[in-house]
mmCIF file of C-alpha atoms in Angstrom:
data_model
loop_
_atom_site.group_PDB
_atom_site.id
_atom_site.type_symbol
_atom_site.label_atom_id
_atom_site.label_comp_id
_atom_site.label_asym_id
_atom_site.label_seq_id
_atom_site.Cartn_x
_atom_site.Cartn_y
_atom_site.Cartn_z
ATOM 1 C CA MET A 1 8.913 6.400 -23.863
ATOM 2 C CA LYS A 2 6.100 6.666 -26.480
ATOM 3 C CA SER A 3 4.426 9.270 -28.795
ATOM 4 C CA VAL A 4 2.294 10.482 -25.944
ATOM 5 C CA ILE A 5 5.433 10.469 -23.798
ATOM 6 C CA ALA A 6 7.447 12.092 -26.570
ATOM 7 C CA ALA A 7 4.948 14.938 -26.537
ATOM 8 C CA ILE A 8 5.090 14.975 -22.761
ATOM 9 C CA VAL A 9 8.882 15.268 -22.869
ATOM 10 C CA SER A 10 8.573 18.332 -25.104
ATOM 11 C CA CYS A 11 5.985 19.891 -22.820
ATOM 12 C CA ALA A 12 8.074 19.051 -19.782
ATOM 13 C CA LEU A 13 11.188 20.685 -21.158
ATOM 14 C CA ALA A 14 9.184 23.827 -21.863
ATOM 15 C CA SER A 15 7.159 23.967 -18.667
ATOM 16 C CA GLN A 16 9.184 22.523 -15.813
ATOM 17 C CA ALA A 17 11.070 25.769 -15.355
ATOM 18 C CA TYR A 18 7.870 27.118 -13.836
ATOM 19 C CA ALA A 19 7.439 24.230 -11.401
ATOM 20 C CA ALA A 20 7.468 24.950 -7.696
ATOM 21 C CA SER A 21 10.760 24.323 -5.931
ATOM 22 C CA GLN A 22 8.891 22.195 -3.398
ATOM 23 C CA PRO A 23 6.467 19.432 -4.419
ATOM 24 C CA MET A 24 2.746 19.839 -3.857
ATOM 25 C CA THR A 25 0.510 16.952 -2.814
ATOM 26 C CA ALA A 26 -1.543 15.371 -5.594
ATOM 27 C CA MET A 27 -5.236 16.213 -5.512
ATOM 28 C CA GLN A 28 -7.799 13.465 -5.029
ATOM 29 C CA ALA A 29 -9.721 13.289 -8.314
ATOM 30 C CA PRO A 30 -12.945 11.265 -8.730
ATOM 31 C CA LEU A 31 -12.104 10.692 -12.402
ATOM 32 C CA ALA A 32 -8.419 9.861 -11.923
ATOM 33 C CA SER A 33 -8.967 6.415 -13.463
ATOM 34 C CA LYS A 34 -10.205 8.166 -16.632
ATOM 35 C CA SER A 35 -7.258 10.561 -16.889
ATOM 36 C CA LEU A 36 -4.006 10.284 -18.855
ATOM 37 C CA LEU A 37 -2.142 7.310 -17.387
ATOM 38 C CA LEU A 38 1.305 6.272 -18.576
ATOM 39 C CA ASP A 39 2.419 3.032 -16.940
ATOM 40 C CA ILE A 40 1.021 -0.033 -15.204
ATOM 41 C CA GLU A 41 2.782 -2.552 -12.973
ATOM 42 C CA ASN A 42 1.522 -6.072 -12.318
ATOM 43 C CA VAL A 43 2.751 -6.943 -8.829
ATOM 44 C CA GLU A 44 2.994 -10.733 -8.701
ATOM 45 C CA GLN A 45 -0.597 -11.122 -9.971
ATOM 46 C CA ALA A 46 -1.713 -9.868 -6.529
ATOM 47 C CA PHE A 47 -2.510 -6.274 -7.466
ATOM 48 C CA MET A 48 -1.763 -3.604 -10.062
ATOM 49 C CA VAL A 49 -0.487 -0.051 -9.730
ATOM 50 C CA VAL A 50 -0.849 2.638 -12.406
ATOM 51 C CA VAL A 51 0.705 6.112 -12.638
ATOM 52 C CA GLY A 52 0.039 9.185 -14.750
ATOM 53 C CA GLU A 53 -0.602 12.892 -14.957
ATOM 54 C CA ARG A 54 -0.880 15.224 -11.940
ATOM 55 C CA GLY A 55 0.825 12.713 -9.680
ATOM 56 C CA HIS A 56 -1.983 10.186 -9.983
ATOM 57 C CA ILE A 57 -1.228 6.728 -8.582
ATOM 58 C CA LEU A 58 -4.001 4.145 -8.406
ATOM 59 C CA LYS A 59 -4.142 0.565 -7.131
ATOM 60 C CA SER A 60 -6.478 -2.327 -7.913
ATOM 61 C CA PHE A 61 -6.802 -5.956 -6.884
ATOM 62 C CA ASP A 62 -9.318 -6.945 -9.567
ATOM 63 C CA GLY A 63 -8.781 -4.535 -12.465
ATOM 64 C CA GLU A 64 -12.297 -3.167 -12.083
ATOM 65 C CA HIS A 65 -12.175 -1.147 -8.874
ATOM 66 C CA TRP A 66 -9.368 1.388 -8.509
ATOM 67 C CA GLU A 67 -8.298 3.325 -5.422
ATOM 68 C CA GLN A 68 -6.419 6.594 -5.821
ATOM 69 C CA LEU A 69 -3.484 6.661 -3.427
ATOM 70 C CA ALA A 70 -2.069 9.605 -1.494
ATOM 71 C CA VAL A 71 0.940 11.003 -3.372
ATOM 72 C CA PRO A 72 3.243 13.859 -2.251
ATOM 73 C CA VAL A 73 3.726 15.366 -5.744
ATOM 74 C CA GLN A 74 1.599 16.714 -8.589
ATOM 75 C CA SER A 75 4.262 15.964 -11.195
ATOM 76 C CA THR A 76 3.275 13.730 -14.095
ATOM 77 C CA LEU A 77 4.541 10.226 -13.353
ATOM 78 C CA THR A 78 5.803 8.158 -16.278
ATOM 79 C CA ALA A 79 6.864 4.777 -14.859
ATOM 80 C CA VAL A 80 6.407 2.505 -11.842
ATOM 81 C CA THR A 81 8.048 -0.715 -10.660
ATOM 82 C CA PHE A 82 7.828 -3.084 -7.676
ATOM 83 C CA VAL A 83 10.312 -5.733 -6.529
ATOM 84 C CA ASP A 84 7.819 -7.458 -4.212
ATOM 85 C CA LEU A 85 4.437 -6.846 -2.599
ATOM 86 C CA LYS A 86 5.750 -3.970 -0.465
ATOM 87 C CA TYR A 87 8.654 -2.143 -2.109
ATOM 88 C CA GLY A 88 8.057 0.002 -5.178
ATOM 89 C CA TRP A 89 9.257 3.151 -6.959
ATOM 90 C CA ALA A 90 7.778 5.647 -9.417
ATOM 91 C CA VAL A 91 9.485 8.317 -11.531
ATOM 92 C CA GLY A 92 8.415 11.205 -13.713
ATOM 93 C CA HIS A 93 8.569 14.904 -14.455
ATOM 94 C CA ASP A 94 10.480 17.367 -12.289
ATOM 95 C CA ASN A 95 13.113 14.606 -12.033
ATOM 96 C CA THR A 96 10.856 13.017 -9.453
ATOM 97 C CA ILE A 97 11.575 9.701 -7.760
ATOM 98 C CA LEU A 98 9.034 8.323 -5.275
ATOM 99 C CA ALA A 99 9.223 5.203 -3.104
ATOM 100 C CA THR A 100 6.825 3.045 -1.109
ATOM 101 C CA THR A 101 7.549 0.332 1.448
ATOM 102 C CA ASP A 102 3.950 -0.685 2.139
ATOM 103 C CA GLY A 103 2.559 -1.708 -1.226
ATOM 104 C CA GLY A 104 1.709 1.821 -2.310
ATOM 105 C CA LYS A 105 -0.335 2.960 0.683
ATOM 106 C CA ASN A 106 2.217 5.669 1.405
ATOM 107 C CA TRP A 107 4.778 7.294 -0.900
ATOM 108 C CA GLU A 108 7.808 9.397 -0.028
ATOM 109 C CA VAL A 109 9.862 11.731 -2.202
ATOM 110 C CA GLN A 110 13.409 10.488 -2.759
ATOM 111 C CA GLN A 111 14.294 13.008 -5.459
ATOM 112 C CA PHE A 112 12.628 16.183 -6.763
ATOM 113 C CA LEU A 113 14.713 18.405 -9.054
ATOM 114 C CA PRO A 114 12.404 20.594 -11.174
ATOM 115 C CA GLU A 115 15.275 22.953 -11.975
ATOM 116 C CA ARG A 116 16.762 20.266 -14.233
ATOM 117 C CA GLU A 117 13.758 20.639 -16.574
ATOM 118 C CA LYS A 118 14.074 17.016 -17.709
ATOM 119 C CA PRO A 119 11.693 14.124 -17.005
ATOM 120 C CA LEU A 120 12.660 10.652 -15.931
ATOM 121 C CA LEU A 121 11.076 7.994 -18.140
ATOM 122 C CA ASP A 122 11.714 4.597 -16.555
ATOM 123 C CA VAL A 123 12.810 2.946 -13.327
ATOM 124 C CA VAL A 124 14.158 -0.570 -12.717
ATOM 125 C CA PHE A 125 15.143 -2.347 -9.491
ATOM 126 C CA LYS A 126 16.711 -5.783 -9.210
ATOM 127 C CA ASP A 127 16.162 -5.989 -5.438
ATOM 128 C CA ARG A 128 15.180 -3.699 -2.579
ATOM 129 C CA ASP A 129 18.545 -1.909 -2.674
ATOM 130 C CA ASN A 130 19.822 -1.709 -6.246
ATOM 131 C CA GLY A 131 17.958 0.390 -8.782
ATOM 132 C CA VAL A 132 18.321 2.615 -11.823
ATOM 133 C CA ALA A 133 16.234 5.550 -13.087
ATOM 134 C CA ILE A 134 16.652 6.792 -16.665
ATOM 135 C CA GLY A 135 15.236 9.589 -18.760
ATOM 136 C CA ALA A 136 15.491 12.382 -21.292
ATOM 137 C CA TYR A 137 18.929 13.341 -22.654
ATOM 138 C CA GLY A 138 20.597 10.218 -21.327
ATOM 139 C CA GLN A 139 19.858 10.831 -17.673
ATOM 140 C CA PHE A 140 20.972 7.857 -15.614
ATOM 141 C CA PHE A 141 20.684 7.680 -11.822
ATOM 142 C CA ARG A 142 21.716 4.753 -9.632
ATOM 143 C CA THR A 143 21.035 3.775 -6.026
ATOM 144 C CA VAL A 144 22.527 0.980 -3.936
ATOM 145 C CA ASP A 145 20.542 1.707 -0.774
ATOM 146 C CA GLY A 146 16.923 1.568 -1.882
ATOM 147 C CA GLY A 147 16.860 5.181 -3.003
ATOM 148 C CA LYS A 148 18.058 6.885 0.153
ATOM 149 C CA ASN A 149 20.834 8.225 -2.064
ATOM 150 C CA TRP A 150 20.870 8.557 -5.852
ATOM 151 C CA SER A 151 24.049 9.218 -7.838
ATOM 152 C CA GLU A 152 24.126 10.324 -11.469
ATOM 153 C CA GLU A 153 26.185 8.534 -14.118
ATOM 154 C CA PHE A 154 27.235 9.782 -17.549
ATOM 155 C CA HIS A 155 27.486 6.993 -20.115
ATOM 156 C CA SER A 156 29.916 8.225 -22.733
ATOM 157 C CA GLU A 157 29.776 4.858 -24.533
ATOM 158 C CA PHE A 158 26.650 6.178 -26.270
ATOM 159 C CA LEU A 159 28.557 9.091 -27.827
ATOM 160 C CA HIS A 160 30.087 9.137 -31.284
ATOM 161 C CA GLU A 161 33.886 9.377 -31.284
ATOM 162 C CA GLU A 162 33.799 12.945 -32.579
ATOM 163 C CA ASP A 163 31.429 13.930 -29.750
ATOM 164 C CA VAL A 164 33.835 12.497 -27.180
ATOM 165 C CA GLU A 165 36.674 14.526 -28.679
ATOM 166 C CA TYR A 166 34.494 17.630 -28.755
ATOM 167 C CA LEU A 167 33.570 17.274 -25.081
ATOM 168 C CA ASN A 168 37.178 16.680 -24.049
ATOM 169 C CA GLU A 169 38.293 19.835 -25.855
ATOM 170 C CA LEU A 170 35.413 21.856 -24.433
ATOM 171 C CA LYS A 171 36.207 20.699 -20.903
ATOM 172 C CA LEU A 172 39.704 22.149 -21.196
ATOM 173 C CA GLU A 173 38.410 25.445 -22.568
ATOM 174 C CA ASP A 174 35.235 26.135 -20.592
ATOM 175 C CA GLU A 175 34.098 23.921 -17.707
ATOM 176 C CA GLU A 176 30.642 25.496 -17.481
ATOM 177 C CA ALA A 177 30.005 25.153 -21.217
ATOM 178 C CA TYR A 178 31.232 21.566 -21.014
ATOM 179 C CA LEU A 179 28.731 20.705 -18.287
ATOM 180 C CA ASP A 180 25.884 22.382 -20.190
ATOM 181 C CA GLU A 181 26.745 20.518 -23.383
ATOM 182 C CA ARG A 182 27.172 17.190 -21.622
ATOM 183 C CA ALA A 183 23.730 17.566 -20.071
ATOM 184 C CA SER A 184 21.997 17.437 -23.454
ATOM 185 C CA ILE A 185 24.284 15.551 -25.830
ATOM 186 C CA LEU A 186 23.045 12.009 -25.160
ATOM 187 C CA PRO A 187 19.853 10.527 -26.675
ATOM 188 C CA HIS A 188 16.711 9.992 -24.616
ATOM 189 C CA PHE A 189 16.763 6.697 -22.713
ATOM 190 C CA ASN A 190 13.191 5.391 -23.008
ATOM 191 C CA LYS A 191 13.055 1.912 -21.493
ATOM 192 C CA MET A 192 15.312 -0.422 -19.533
ATOM 193 C CA VAL A 193 14.402 -4.093 -19.111
ATOM 194 C CA MET A 194 16.044 -6.779 -16.997
ATOM 195 C CA ASP A 195 16.368 -10.278 -18.442
ATOM 196 C CA GLY A 196 18.160 -12.389 -15.880
ATOM 197 C CA ARG A 197 21.718 -11.078 -15.623
ATOM 198 C CA THR A 198 21.373 -9.045 -18.815
ATOM 199 C CA SER A 199 19.774 -5.603 -19.018
ATOM 200 C CA TYR A 200 18.520 -4.074 -22.254
ATOM 201 C CA LEU A 201 18.124 -0.368 -23.001
ATOM 202 C CA VAL A 202 16.243 1.261 -25.881
ATOM 203 C CA GLY A 203 15.818 4.899 -26.778
ATOM 204 C CA GLU A 204 16.076 7.714 -29.249
ATOM 205 C CA VAL A 205 17.771 7.529 -32.688
ATOM 206 C CA GLY A 206 17.567 3.745 -32.860
ATOM 207 C CA LEU A 207 19.368 3.089 -29.591
ATOM 208 C CA ILE A 208 19.505 -0.578 -28.524
ATOM 209 C CA ALA A 209 22.111 -1.685 -25.987
ATOM 210 C CA LYS A 210 22.770 -4.443 -23.477
ATOM 211 C CA SER A 211 24.616 -4.660 -20.179
ATOM 212 C CA ASN A 212 25.795 -7.581 -18.065
ATOM 213 C CA ASP A 213 26.516 -5.491 -14.958
ATOM 214 C CA PHE A 214 23.178 -3.768 -14.356
ATOM 215 C CA GLY A 215 23.982 -0.772 -16.494
ATOM 216 C CA LYS A 216 27.453 0.118 -15.254
ATOM 217 C CA THR A 217 28.771 -0.509 -18.763
ATOM 218 C CA TRP A 218 26.878 -0.881 -22.039
ATOM 219 C CA GLN A 219 27.431 -2.554 -25.390
ATOM 220 C CA GLN A 220 25.498 -0.815 -28.164
ATOM 221 C CA PHE A 221 24.064 -2.864 -31.043
ATOM 222 C CA ASP A 222 24.668 -1.822 -34.629
ATOM 223 C CA SER A 223 21.965 0.538 -35.858
ATOM 224 C CA ILE A 224 18.946 -1.108 -37.507
ATOM 225 C CA TYR A 225 16.634 1.930 -37.565
ATOM 226 C CA GLU A 226 17.103 5.668 -37.063
ATOM 227 C CA GLY A 227 13.845 6.280 -35.212
ATOM 228 C CA SER A 228 13.085 5.823 -31.529
ATOM 229 C CA PHE A 229 12.369 2.527 -29.803
ATOM 230 C CA PHE A 230 10.036 2.428 -26.804
ATOM 231 C CA ASP A 231 10.151 -1.176 -25.615
ATOM 232 C CA ILE A 232 12.185 -4.365 -25.826
ATOM 233 C CA GLU A 233 11.200 -7.752 -24.401
ATOM 234 C CA ARG A 234 12.381 -11.346 -24.277
ATOM 235 C CA THR A 235 9.593 -13.480 -25.777
ATOM 236 C CA GLN A 236 8.252 -16.682 -24.262
ATOM 237 C CA GLN A 237 10.383 -18.681 -26.721
ATOM 238 C CA GLY A 238 13.552 -16.803 -25.784
ATOM 239 C CA ASN A 239 13.828 -14.379 -28.701
ATOM 240 C CA LEU A 240 14.072 -10.580 -28.563
ATOM 241 C CA LEU A 241 11.405 -8.203 -29.827
ATOM 242 C CA THR A 242 11.736 -4.421 -29.973
ATOM 243 C CA ALA A 243 9.259 -1.828 -31.214
ATOM 244 C CA GLY A 244 8.882 1.897 -31.716
ATOM 245 C CA LEU A 245 8.016 4.700 -34.099
ATOM 246 C CA ARG A 246 5.860 4.252 -37.220
ATOM 247 C CA GLY A 247 4.969 0.683 -36.355
ATOM 248 C CA ASN A 248 8.545 -0.519 -36.659
ATOM 249 C CA VAL A 249 9.009 -3.927 -35.027
ATOM 250 C CA PHE A 250 12.186 -6.017 -35.116
ATOM 251 C CA ARG A 251 12.785 -9.598 -33.967
ATOM 252 C CA SER A 252 16.074 -11.328 -33.193
ATOM 253 C CA LEU A 253 16.713 -15.052 -32.750
ATOM 254 C CA ARG A 254 20.266 -14.525 -31.527
ATOM 255 C CA ASN A 255 20.187 -11.966 -28.754
ATOM 256 C CA GLY A 256 20.363 -8.987 -31.067
ATOM 257 C CA THR A 257 22.247 -10.250 -34.132
ATOM 258 C CA PRO A 258 20.804 -10.190 -36.669
ATOM 259 C CA TRP A 259 17.484 -8.344 -36.447
ATOM 260 C CA GLN A 260 14.570 -9.117 -38.763
ATOM 261 C CA HIS A 261 12.039 -6.395 -39.567
ATOM 262 C CA ILE A 262 8.479 -7.612 -38.949
ATOM 263 C CA ASP A 263 5.722 -6.228 -41.155
ATOM 264 C CA THR A 264 2.756 -5.830 -38.806
ATOM 265 C CA GLY A 265 0.590 -4.036 -41.342
ATOM 266 C CA SER A 266 0.451 -0.999 -39.053
ATOM 267 C CA THR A 267 2.274 2.325 -39.130
ATOM 268 C CA SER A 268 1.071 3.445 -35.699
ATOM 269 C CA LEU A 269 3.697 4.014 -33.059
ATOM 270 C CA VAL A 270 4.097 1.003 -30.748
ATOM 271 C CA ASN A 271 4.301 1.962 -27.079
ATOM 272 C CA ASP A 272 4.460 -1.364 -25.287
ATOM 273 C CA ILE A 273 5.001 -5.107 -25.713
ATOM 274 C CA VAL A 274 2.909 -7.386 -23.475
ATOM 275 C CA LEU A 275 3.536 -11.106 -22.947
ATOM 276 C CA THR A 276 0.501 -13.228 -22.072
ATOM 277 C CA SER A 277 0.389 -16.387 -19.967
ATOM 278 C CA ASP A 278 -0.855 -18.373 -22.995
ATOM 279 C CA ASP A 279 2.214 -17.608 -25.148
ATOM 280 C CA ARG A 280 0.847 -14.710 -27.171
ATOM 281 C CA LEU A 281 2.499 -11.351 -27.799
ATOM 282 C CA LEU A 282 0.532 -8.102 -27.779
ATOM 283 C CA LEU A 283 1.657 -4.777 -29.211
ATOM 284 C CA LEU A 284 -0.054 -1.673 -27.819
ATOM 285 C CA GLY A 285 0.074 1.535 -29.809
ATOM 286 C CA ASN A 286 -1.396 4.822 -30.862
ATOM 287 C CA ASN A 287 -4.754 5.229 -32.586
ATOM 288 C CA GLY A 288 -6.219 2.318 -30.622
ATOM 289 C CA THR A 289 -3.688 -0.096 -32.087
ATOM 290 C CA LEU A 290 -3.706 -3.602 -30.620
ATOM 291 C CA LEU A 291 -1.720 -6.252 -32.514
ATOM 292 C CA ILE A 292 -1.690 -9.941 -31.560
ATOM 293 C CA SER A 293 0.858 -12.640 -32.398
ATOM 294 C CA GLU A 294 0.422 -16.360 -31.755
ATOM 295 C CA ASP A 295 3.745 -17.425 -33.320
ATOM 296 C CA ASP A 296 6.318 -15.623 -31.176
ATOM 297 C CA GLY A 297 6.200 -12.379 -33.122
ATOM 298 C CA GLN A 298 6.597 -13.659 -36.672
ATOM 299 C CA ARG A 299 3.132 -12.444 -37.701
ATOM 300 C CA PHE A 300 0.580 -10.120 -36.130
ATOM 301 C CA SER A 301 -3.162 -9.681 -36.562
ATOM 302 C CA ALA A 302 -4.922 -6.409 -35.789
ATOM 303 C CA ARG A 303 -7.654 -5.858 -33.238
ATOM 304 C CA PRO A 304 -8.072 -2.067 -33.295
ATOM 305 C CA GLN A 305 -9.899 -0.525 -30.374
ATOM 306 C CA PRO A 306 -13.054 1.317 -31.451
ATOM 307 C CA ASP A 307 -12.369 4.519 -29.511
ATOM 308 C CA GLY A 308 -9.058 5.056 -31.338
ATOM 309 C CA LYS A 309 -7.306 6.180 -28.151
ATOM 310 C CA ALA A 310 -3.606 5.502 -27.647
ATOM 311 C CA LEU A 311 -2.832 2.407 -25.586
ATOM 312 C CA ILE A 312 0.315 3.374 -23.699
ATOM 313 C CA SER A 313 1.191 0.504 -21.378
ATOM 314 C CA GLY A 314 -0.365 -2.819 -20.447
ATOM 315 C CA THR A 315 -0.099 -6.028 -18.466
ATOM 316 C CA TRP A 316 -1.632 -9.505 -18.623
ATOM 317 C CA TYR A 317 -3.564 -9.815 -15.369
ATOM 318 C CA ARG A 318 -5.682 -12.856 -14.546
ATOM 319 C CA ASN A 319 -6.207 -13.792 -18.206
ATOM 320 C CA LYS A 320 -7.108 -10.288 -19.371
ATOM 321 C CA LEU A 321 -5.245 -7.336 -20.827
ATOM 322 C CA VAL A 322 -5.336 -4.351 -18.504
ATOM 323 C CA ALA A 323 -4.005 -1.260 -20.248
ATOM 324 C CA VAL A 324 -3.575 2.426 -19.518
ATOM 325 C CA SER A 325 -4.359 4.988 -22.163
ATOM 326 C CA GLU A 326 -4.782 8.658 -22.861
ATOM 327 C CA ASP A 327 -8.251 8.455 -21.308
ATOM 328 C CA GLY A 328 -7.645 6.055 -18.444
ATOM 329 C CA ILE A 329 -7.728 2.351 -17.668
ATOM 330 C CA LYS A 330 -9.125 -0.272 -20.030
ATOM 331 C CA THR A 331 -9.733 -3.979 -19.438
ATOM 332 C CA ILE A 332 -9.773 -5.997 -22.666
ATOM 333 C CA THR A 333 -10.650 -9.678 -23.015
ATOM 334 C CA ILE A 334 -8.810 -11.330 -25.905
ATOM 335 C CA ALA A 335 -10.218 -14.725 -26.835
ATOM 336 C CA LYS A 336 -7.790 -17.214 -28.324
#
């Protein structure tokens, strides 16, 4: 998801071949809260969980004091989600999927496939049983039993017609070549978001799609931009906002048709969209970019962070922005 993540994907594809076939336990690091962290989850305003490099997972109840949790892998973790105060999942490099049933105190490995040399980039669950993990090159895994078993799906609806024909011909000629080609022909899936019964997916080469059956089938929107998108959210007023490379932000009043390009005055990559409890929208991006909208995303004002570090993911927790960045956790008060 993200420029930092885009770089991580490249590094992962080059380096995962050297990963151990068995996971190694993450080291306890006194400065883990200052390390590269890639996602944050607000669990019902009760506590937060963050994940990042070297298998780091940390938990906090107040946003100021963070406890590093015991984790059975050293793989970089890219995303985390919880469905309630106990059940959560995290995904990342080495095709890792982790699960907890006690609020993060203990984590178990549900999937670890370093030989695939592809990271997972997001994970979404709609209840304790049904979940999806997505990632580089269109990886798409589904579970219906809380992650005890994960099955892979190939979503050919994201292929161009000529690519479908090419794969069909290749399958008849060379099964092994077909499988190799199929494994890398889809775009990266960066972020999946649930909005009631509808799921939205954004990714590489301008991918925006929606599903009404939790990702079993997808309807792709007409292209509005050729670059990557890293987030999509339903705003407090019921509109859609999506954001990505080079500061590109688009807003839709009609569930994806049409899209209006929003000039934010910034060309920095946007990593995350955060909704506040007081009806503001925040865009978090590279180079310390923090953009604020008080009119449902029609206009944004800039509040750049002085250290210039990339803000990668954030959440609105007890009237403050808590964000993860390339140098750890930041708590930012934003007066209205």
